DNA sequence: TATGACAGTTTGTCATGACATTTAGAAGAA
DNA sequence: TTCTTCTAAATGTCATGACAAACTGTCATA
């Protein structure tokens, strides 16, 4: 049972429940409220912070949903522990590498506009004869090849140049062009490197590659982009956390 | 704008907000409320179903969190569409295959208890000299080999026999023994098949394998089990949906 | 015709109040 | 000593009421 000192600014535009939830979130992350700590009951917490009980509950709802605390009827509320990093957000290799503190580099191997080949046309839900960008790029980290990336997207989405693509990640460019990413269907499998892949990735022909295929959708559910990326298996894998 | 007929049973132990949310959930899944349908405002919905507005909001909160509807202040509430299958639940290959309508079979190659090797001891957070089960199994579907699975778990968790393991999935056996799964950290990569793997999986030596490593934790955060599974890449891949 | 202001609409936030359900511990009975 | 019942504590559900913030559409003015 711990008393947590929180300063609540009632003149702030930030909702009260959000201020309280954030303060508890921070205290849990920083270990001020360690796992298994029993929190005061809702009624007394609400009194302590001079809030109504539903407002206090709303703050706790947030923490429960974030997996930081557990509530049991008749018992009380207890800290579970710091949040689990699940890797479920729609991101890009470029952004992921940046988040890790790496400096991703891109070499554009192909940038062309073509009439969408049949499987691409289907994946992107385009009509016959639609034009798409066909991109092939090599991604390097610290000067070392990591992935070969092939992507297809409608030309109507954005104007892309070699220079753009070598300066920033594709998803960043699309976002800047107003594309509204909502979700992506992703499949992770494996393959072995052929001669060209091995050459580009500075690996042995026949070595293992992690293969990721993805179709990204915007908020109306329309496909934006599809692609196939292959990564050196000795340098990359996909981490995720599954929950019950 | 659509009127949805809902029967609410006020004598039922099921909370009112849950009954309403379920009815809307069902209507959205079944296309009765198709994507982009504008729902009535909260106040009039609450009146229609003879509920208080916070109760109606609580039902809508559920739908918003499940990604079925979107709410905009000043505008109203709109159906997004049926839920997206994200594959984020902690499951097992056995259960996944069953869910797909397949009949998984298991051949036990190794079942032994050993003193935990150092990397396993660390992964499972065990003390020096602890005994663990070491399991190696072949999983087949329709008589065709799909995956080679190696798992390690403390002997204190359950009594496992060859017969048990060939009759049911490991996770099912552990659940039946009272193990409380909470989450698992999973990594998906790639490798190439050595001679033994190729032989067991009826594949070519040097062919691509999808590699999944996982450590499962119980609800107290203690590691339960860790394992490394390799799958024929031509037969299996990991599908997931990422959201923004 | 275009822009800005205003009004109406809808969701978001917050409060007070009350009852129901579940849990754990204590007390009583066998 | 063990089992059952009861009580207190805590969360879960639900209601009424009120104000704030964001959005859209309409109207007036330049």
CSV table of N, CA and C in Angstrom, one decimal, chain B residues 75-175:
chain,number,residue,atom,x,y,z
B,75,UNK,N,-19.4,15.3,-34.7
B,75,UNK,CA,-19.9,14.6,-35.9
B,75,UNK,C,-20.8,13.4,-35.6
B,76,UNK,N,-20.3,12.5,-34.9
B,76,UNK,CA,-21.0,11.3,-34.6
B,76,UNK,C,-20.2,10.0,-34.6
B,77,UNK,N,-20.9,8.9,-34.7
B,77,UNK,CA,-20.2,7.6,-34.6
B,77,UNK,C,-20.5,6.8,-35.9
B,78,UNK,N,-19.4,6.2,-36.4
B,78,UNK,CA,-19.5,5.5,-37.7
B,78,UNK,C,-18.9,4.1,-37.6
B,79,UNK,N,-19.5,3.2,-38.3
B,79,UNK,CA,-19.0,1.8,-38.4
B,79,UNK,C,-17.8,1.8,-39.2
B,80,UNK,N,-16.7,1.1,-38.7
B,80,UNK,CA,-15.5,0.9,-39.5
B,80,UNK,C,-15.6,-0.3,-40.3
B,81,UNK,N,-16.1,-1.4,-39.7
B,81,UNK,CA,-16.2,-2.7,-40.4
B,81,UNK,C,-15.9,-3.8,-39.5
B,82,UNK,N,-15.9,-5.0,-40.1
B,82,UNK,CA,-15.7,-6.2,-39.3
B,82,UNK,C,-14.3,-6.2,-38.7
B,83,UNK,N,-14.1,-6.9,-37.6
B,83,UNK,CA,-12.8,-6.9,-36.9
B,83,UNK,C,-11.8,-7.6,-37.8
B,84,UNK,N,-10.6,-7.2,-37.5
B,84,UNK,CA,-9.4,-7.7,-38.2
B,84,UNK,C,-8.8,-8.9,-37.4
B,85,UNK,N,-8.6,-10.0,-38.0
B,85,UNK,CA,-7.9,-11.1,-37.4
B,85,UNK,C,-6.4,-10.8,-37.3
B,86,UNK,N,-5.9,-10.6,-36.1
B,86,UNK,CA,-4.6,-10.1,-35.9
B,86,UNK,C,-3.5,-11.2,-35.6
B,87,UNK,N,-4.0,-12.3,-35.0
B,87,UNK,CA,-3.1,-13.4,-34.6
B,87,UNK,C,-2.1,-13.0,-33.5
B,88,UNK,N,-2.7,-12.3,-32.5
B,88,UNK,CA,-1.8,-11.8,-31.4
B,88,UNK,C,-2.0,-12.6,-30.2
B,89,UNK,N,-2.9,-13.6,-30.2
B,89,UNK,CA,-3.2,-14.4,-29.0
B,89,UNK,C,-2.1,-15.4,-28.8
B,90,UNK,N,-1.8,-15.7,-27.6
B,90,UNK,CA,-0.8,-16.8,-27.3
B,90,UNK,C,-1.5,-18.1,-27.5
B,91,UNK,N,-1.1,-18.8,-28.5
B,91,UNK,CA,-1.6,-20.1,-28.9
B,91,UNK,C,-0.5,-21.0,-29.2
B,92,UNK,N,-0.8,-22.2,-29.7
B,92,UNK,CA,0.2,-23.1,-30.1
B,92,UNK,C,0.0,-23.6,-31.5
B,93,UNK,N,1.0,-24.2,-32.1
B,93,UNK,CA,0.9,-24.7,-33.5
B,93,UNK,C,-0.3,-25.8,-33.5
B,94,UNK,N,-0.3,-26.6,-32.5
B,94,UNK,CA,-1.4,-27.6,-32.4
B,94,UNK,C,-2.7,-27.0,-32.4
B,95,UNK,N,-3.0,-25.9,-31.6
B,95,UNK,CA,-4.3,-25.3,-31.5
B,95,UNK,C,-4.5,-24.5,-32.8
B,96,UNK,N,-3.5,-23.8,-33.4
B,96,UNK,CA,-3.7,-23.1,-34.6
B,96,UNK,C,-4.1,-24.0,-35.8
B,97,UNK,N,-3.5,-25.2,-35.9
B,97,UNK,CA,-3.8,-26.1,-36.9
B,97,UNK,C,-5.2,-26.6,-36.7
B,98,UNK,N,-5.6,-26.9,-35.5
B,98,UNK,CA,-6.9,-27.4,-35.2
B,98,UNK,C,-8.0,-26.3,-35.6
B,99,UNK,N,-7.7,-25.0,-35.3
B,99,UNK,CA,-8.5,-23.9,-35.6
B,99,UNK,C,-8.8,-23.8,-37.1
B,100,UNK,N,-7.7,-24.2,-37.9
B,100,UNK,CA,-7.8,-24.2,-39.3
B,100,UNK,C,-8.6,-25.4,-39.9
B,101,UNK,N,-8.9,-26.3,-39.0
B,101,UNK,CA,-9.6,-27.5,-39.5
B,101,UNK,C,-8.7,-28.7,-39.8
B,102,UNK,N,-7.4,-28.5,-39.6
B,102,UNK,CA,-6.4,-29.6,-39.8
B,102,UNK,C,-6.4,-30.5,-38.6
B,103,UNK,N,-5.9,-31.7,-38.9
B,103,UNK,CA,-5.7,-32.7,-37.8
B,103,UNK,C,-4.2,-32.9,-37.6
B,104,UNK,N,-3.6,-32.2,-36.6
B,104,UNK,CA,-2.2,-32.3,-36.4
B,104,UNK,C,-1.9,-33.7,-35.7
B,105,UNK,N,-0.7,-34.2,-36.1
B,105,UNK,CA,-0.2,-35.4,-35.5
B,105,UNK,C,1.2,-35.1,-34.9
B,106,UNK,N,1.6,-35.9,-33.9
B,106,UNK,CA,2.8,-35.6,-33.3
B,106,UNK,C,3.6,-36.9,-33.1
B,107,UNK,N,4.9,-36.9,-33.5
B,107,UNK,CA,5.8,-38.0,-33.2
B,107,UNK,C,6.8,-37.6,-32.3
B,108,UNK,N,6.9,-38.2,-31.1
B,108,UNK,CA,8.0,-37.9,-30.1
B,108,UNK,C,9.3,-38.5,-30.5
B,109,UNK,N,10.3,-37.7,-30.7
B,109,UNK,CA,11.6,-38.2,-31.1
B,109,UNK,C,12.5,-38.3,-29.8
B,110,UNK,N,12.3,-37.4,-28.9
B,110,UNK,CA,13.1,-37.4,-27.6
B,110,UNK,C,12.2,-36.9,-26.5
B,111,UNK,N,12.2,-37.7,-25.4
B,111,UNK,CA,11.5,-37.2,-24.2
B,111,UNK,C,12.4,-37.7,-23.1
B,112,UNK,N,13.1,-36.7,-22.4
B,112,UNK,CA,14.1,-37.0,-21.4
B,112,UNK,C,14.0,-35.9,-20.3
B,113,UNK,N,14.5,-36.3,-19.1
B,113,UNK,CA,14.7,-35.2,-18.1
B,113,UNK,C,16.2,-35.1,-17.9
B,114,UNK,N,16.7,-33.9,-18.0
B,114,UNK,CA,18.1,-33.7,-17.9
B,114,UNK,C,18.3,-32.5,-16.9
B,115,UNK,N,19.6,-32.3,-16.5
B,115,UNK,CA,19.9,-31.1,-15.8
B,115,UNK,C,20.0,-30.0,-16.8
B,116,UNK,N,19.3,-28.9,-16.5
B,116,UNK,CA,19.2,-27.8,-17.5
B,116,UNK,C,20.5,-27.3,-18.0
B,117,UNK,N,20.8,-27.4,-19.3
B,117,UNK,CA,22.0,-26.7,-19.8
B,117,UNK,C,21.9,-25.2,-19.5
B,118,UNK,N,23.1,-24.6,-19.5
B,118,UNK,CA,23.3,-23.2,-19.0
B,118,UNK,C,22.3,-22.2,-19.8
B,119,UNK,N,22.3,-22.2,-21.1
B,119,UNK,CA,21.4,-21.2,-21.7
B,119,UNK,C,19.9,-21.4,-21.4
B,120,UNK,N,19.5,-22.7,-21.2
B,120,UNK,CA,18.1,-23.0,-20.9
B,120,UNK,C,17.9,-22.6,-19.5
B,121,UNK,N,18.8,-22.9,-18.6
B,121,UNK,CA,18.7,-22.5,-17.2
B,121,UNK,C,18.4,-21.0,-17.0
B,122,UNK,N,19.2,-20.3,-17.8
B,122,UNK,CA,19.0,-18.8,-17.8
B,122,UNK,C,17.7,-18.4,-18.3
B,123,UNK,N,17.3,-18.9,-19.5
B,123,UNK,CA,16.0,-18.6,-20.1
B,123,UNK,C,14.9,-18.9,-19.2
B,124,UNK,N,14.9,-20.0,-18.4
B,124,UNK,CA,13.8,-20.4,-17.6
B,124,UNK,C,14.0,-19.9,-16.2
B,125,UNK,N,15.1,-19.1,-15.9
B,125,UNK,CA,15.2,-18.6,-14.6
B,125,UNK,C,15.3,-19.6,-13.5
B,126,UNK,N,16.0,-20.7,-13.8
B,126,UNK,CA,16.1,-21.8,-12.8
B,126,UNK,C,17.4,-21.7,-12.0
B,127,UNK,N,17.4,-22.4,-10.9
B,127,UNK,CA,18.7,-22.4,-10.1
B,127,UNK,C,19.6,-23.6,-10.6
B,128,UNK,N,20.9,-23.5,-10.3
B,128,UNK,CA,21.8,-24.6,-10.7
B,128,UNK,C,21.3,-26.0,-10.4
B,129,UNK,N,21.5,-26.8,-11.4
B,129,UNK,CA,21.2,-28.2,-11.1
B,129,UNK,C,19.7,-28.6,-11.3
B,130,UNK,N,18.9,-27.6,-11.7
B,130,UNK,CA,17.5,-27.9,-11.9
B,130,UNK,C,17.2,-28.9,-13.0
B,131,UNK,N,16.2,-29.7,-12.8
B,131,UNK,CA,15.9,-30.7,-13.8
B,131,UNK,C,14.8,-30.2,-14.8
B,132,UNK,N,15.0,-30.4,-16.0
B,132,UNK,CA,14.0,-30.0,-17.0
B,132,UNK,C,13.7,-31.2,-18.0
B,133,UNK,N,12.5,-31.1,-18.5
B,133,UNK,CA,12.1,-31.9,-19.7
B,133,UNK,C,12.8,-31.4,-20.9
B,134,UNK,N,13.4,-32.3,-21.7
B,134,UNK,CA,13.9,-32.0,-23.0
B,134,UNK,C,13.0,-32.8,-24.0
B,135,UNK,N,12.3,-32.1,-24.8
B,135,UNK,CA,11.4,-32.7,-25.8
B,135,UNK,C,11.8,-32.4,-27.2
B,136,UNK,N,11.8,-33.4,-28.1
B,136,UNK,CA,12.0,-33.1,-29.5
B,136,UNK,C,10.8,-33.9,-30.2
B,137,UNK,N,10.1,-33.2,-31.0
B,137,UNK,CA,8.9,-33.8,-31.6
B,137,UNK,C,8.8,-33.4,-33.1
B,138,UNK,N,8.2,-34.2,-33.8
B,138,UNK,CA,7.9,-33.9,-35.2
B,138,UNK,C,6.4,-33.7,-35.4
B,139,UNK,N,6.1,-32.6,-36.0
B,139,UNK,CA,4.6,-32.4,-36.2
B,139,UNK,C,4.3,-32.6,-37.7
B,140,UNK,N,3.2,-33.4,-37.9
B,140,UNK,CA,2.8,-33.7,-39.2
B,140,UNK,C,1.3,-33.2,-39.4
B,141,UNK,N,1.0,-32.9,-40.7
B,141,UNK,CA,-0.4,-32.6,-41.0
B,141,UNK,C,-0.7,-33.4,-42.2
B,142,UNK,N,-1.8,-34.1,-42.1
B,142,UNK,CA,-2.2,-35.0,-43.2
B,142,UNK,C,-1.0,-36.0,-43.6
B,143,UNK,N,-0.4,-36.4,-42.5
B,143,UNK,CA,0.7,-37.4,-42.7
B,143,UNK,C,2.0,-36.8,-43.3
B,144,UNK,N,2.0,-35.5,-43.6
B,144,UNK,CA,3.2,-34.8,-44.1
B,144,UNK,C,3.9,-34.0,-43.0
B,145,UNK,N,5.2,-34.1,-43.0
B,145,UNK,CA,5.9,-33.4,-41.9
B,145,UNK,C,5.9,-31.9,-42.2
B,146,UNK,N,5.6,-31.2,-41.1
B,146,UNK,CA,5.6,-29.7,-41.2
B,146,UNK,C,6.7,-29.0,-40.3
B,147,UNK,N,6.9,-29.5,-39.1
B,147,UNK,CA,7.8,-28.8,-38.2
B,147,UNK,C,8.5,-29.8,-37.3
B,148,UNK,N,9.7,-29.4,-36.9
B,148,UNK,CA,10.5,-30.1,-35.9
B,148,UNK,C,10.5,-29.1,-34.7
B,149,UNK,N,10.1,-29.7,-33.5
B,149,UNK,CA,9.9,-28.8,-32.4
B,149,UNK,C,10.8,-29.3,-31.2
B,150,UNK,N,11.6,-28.4,-30.7
B,150,UNK,CA,12.4,-28.7,-29.5
B,150,UNK,C,11.9,-27.8,-28.4
B,151,UNK,N,11.5,-28.4,-27.2
B,151,UNK,CA,11.0,-27.6,-26.1
B,151,UNK,C,11.7,-28.0,-24.8
B,152,UNK,N,11.8,-27.1,-23.9
B,152,UNK,CA,12.4,-27.3,-22.5
B,152,UNK,C,11.4,-26.7,-21.5
B,153,UNK,N,11.2,-27.5,-20.4
B,153,UNK,CA,10.4,-26.9,-19.4
B,153,UNK,C,10.7,-27.6,-18.0
B,154,UNK,N,10.5,-26.9,-16.9
B,154,UNK,CA,10.8,-27.5,-15.6
B,154,UNK,C,10.0,-28.8,-15.3
B,155,UNK,N,10.6,-29.8,-14.8
B,155,UNK,CA,9.9,-31.1,-14.5
B,155,UNK,C,8.8,-30.9,-13.5
B,156,UNK,N,9.0,-29.8,-12.7
B,156,UNK,CA,8.0,-29.5,-11.6
B,156,UNK,C,6.6,-29.1,-12.2
B,157,UNK,N,6.6,-28.7,-13.4
B,157,UNK,CA,5.4,-28.2,-14.0
B,157,UNK,C,4.3,-29.2,-14.2
B,158,UNK,N,4.7,-30.4,-14.7
B,158,UNK,CA,3.7,-31.4,-15.1
B,158,UNK,C,4.4,-32.7,-15.3
B,159,UNK,N,3.7,-33.8,-15.3
B,159,UNK,CA,4.2,-35.1,-15.6
B,159,UNK,C,3.9,-35.4,-17.1
B,160,UNK,N,4.9,-35.6,-17.9
B,160,UNK,CA,4.6,-35.7,-19.3
B,160,UNK,C,5.1,-37.1,-19.8
B,161,UNK,N,4.3,-37.8,-20.6
B,161,UNK,CA,4.7,-39.1,-21.1
B,161,UNK,C,4.7,-39.0,-22.7
B,162,UNK,N,5.4,-39.9,-23.3
B,162,UNK,CA,5.3,-40.0,-24.7
B,162,UNK,C,3.9,-40.1,-25.2
B,163,UNK,N,3.2,-40.9,-24.5
B,163,UNK,CA,1.8,-41.2,-25.0
B,163,UNK,C,0.9,-39.9,-24.9
B,164,UNK,N,1.1,-39.1,-23.8
B,164,UNK,CA,0.4,-37.8,-23.6
B,164,UNK,C,0.7,-36.9,-24.8
B,165,UNK,N,2.0,-36.8,-25.1
B,165,UNK,CA,2.5,-35.8,-26.1
B,165,UNK,C,2.1,-36.2,-27.5
B,166,UNK,N,1.9,-37.5,-27.8
B,166,UNK,CA,1.4,-37.9,-29.1
B,166,UNK,C,-0.1,-37.8,-29.2
B,167,UNK,N,-0.8,-37.6,-28.1
B,167,UNK,CA,-2.2,-37.6,-28.1
B,167,UNK,C,-2.7,-36.1,-28.1
B,168,UNK,N,-1.9,-35.2,-27.7
B,168,UNK,CA,-2.4,-33.8,-27.5
B,168,UNK,C,-1.3,-32.8,-27.7
B,169,UNK,N,-1.6,-31.6,-27.8
B,169,UNK,CA,-0.5,-30.5,-27.9
B,169,UNK,C,0.1,-30.3,-26.5
B,170,UNK,N,1.3,-29.9,-26.5
B,170,UNK,CA,2.0,-29.6,-25.2
B,170,UNK,C,1.3,-28.5,-24.4
B,171,UNK,N,0.9,-27.4,-25.0
B,171,UNK,CA,0.3,-26.4,-24.3
B,171,UNK,C,-1.1,-26.8,-23.7
B,172,UNK,N,-1.8,-27.7,-24.4
B,172,UNK,CA,-3.0,-28.2,-23.8
B,172,UNK,C,-2.7,-29.1,-22.6
B,173,UNK,N,-1.7,-29.9,-22.7
B,173,UNK,CA,-1.3,-30.7,-21.5
B,173,UNK,C,-0.9,-29.8,-20.3
B,174,UNK,N,-0.2,-28.8,-20.6
B,174,UNK,CA,0.3,-27.9,-19.5
B,174,UNK,C,-0.9,-27.1,-18.9
B,175,UNK,N,-1.8,-26.7,-19.7
B,175,UNK,CA,-3.0,-26.0,-19.2
B,175,UNK,C,-3.8,-27.0,-18.3
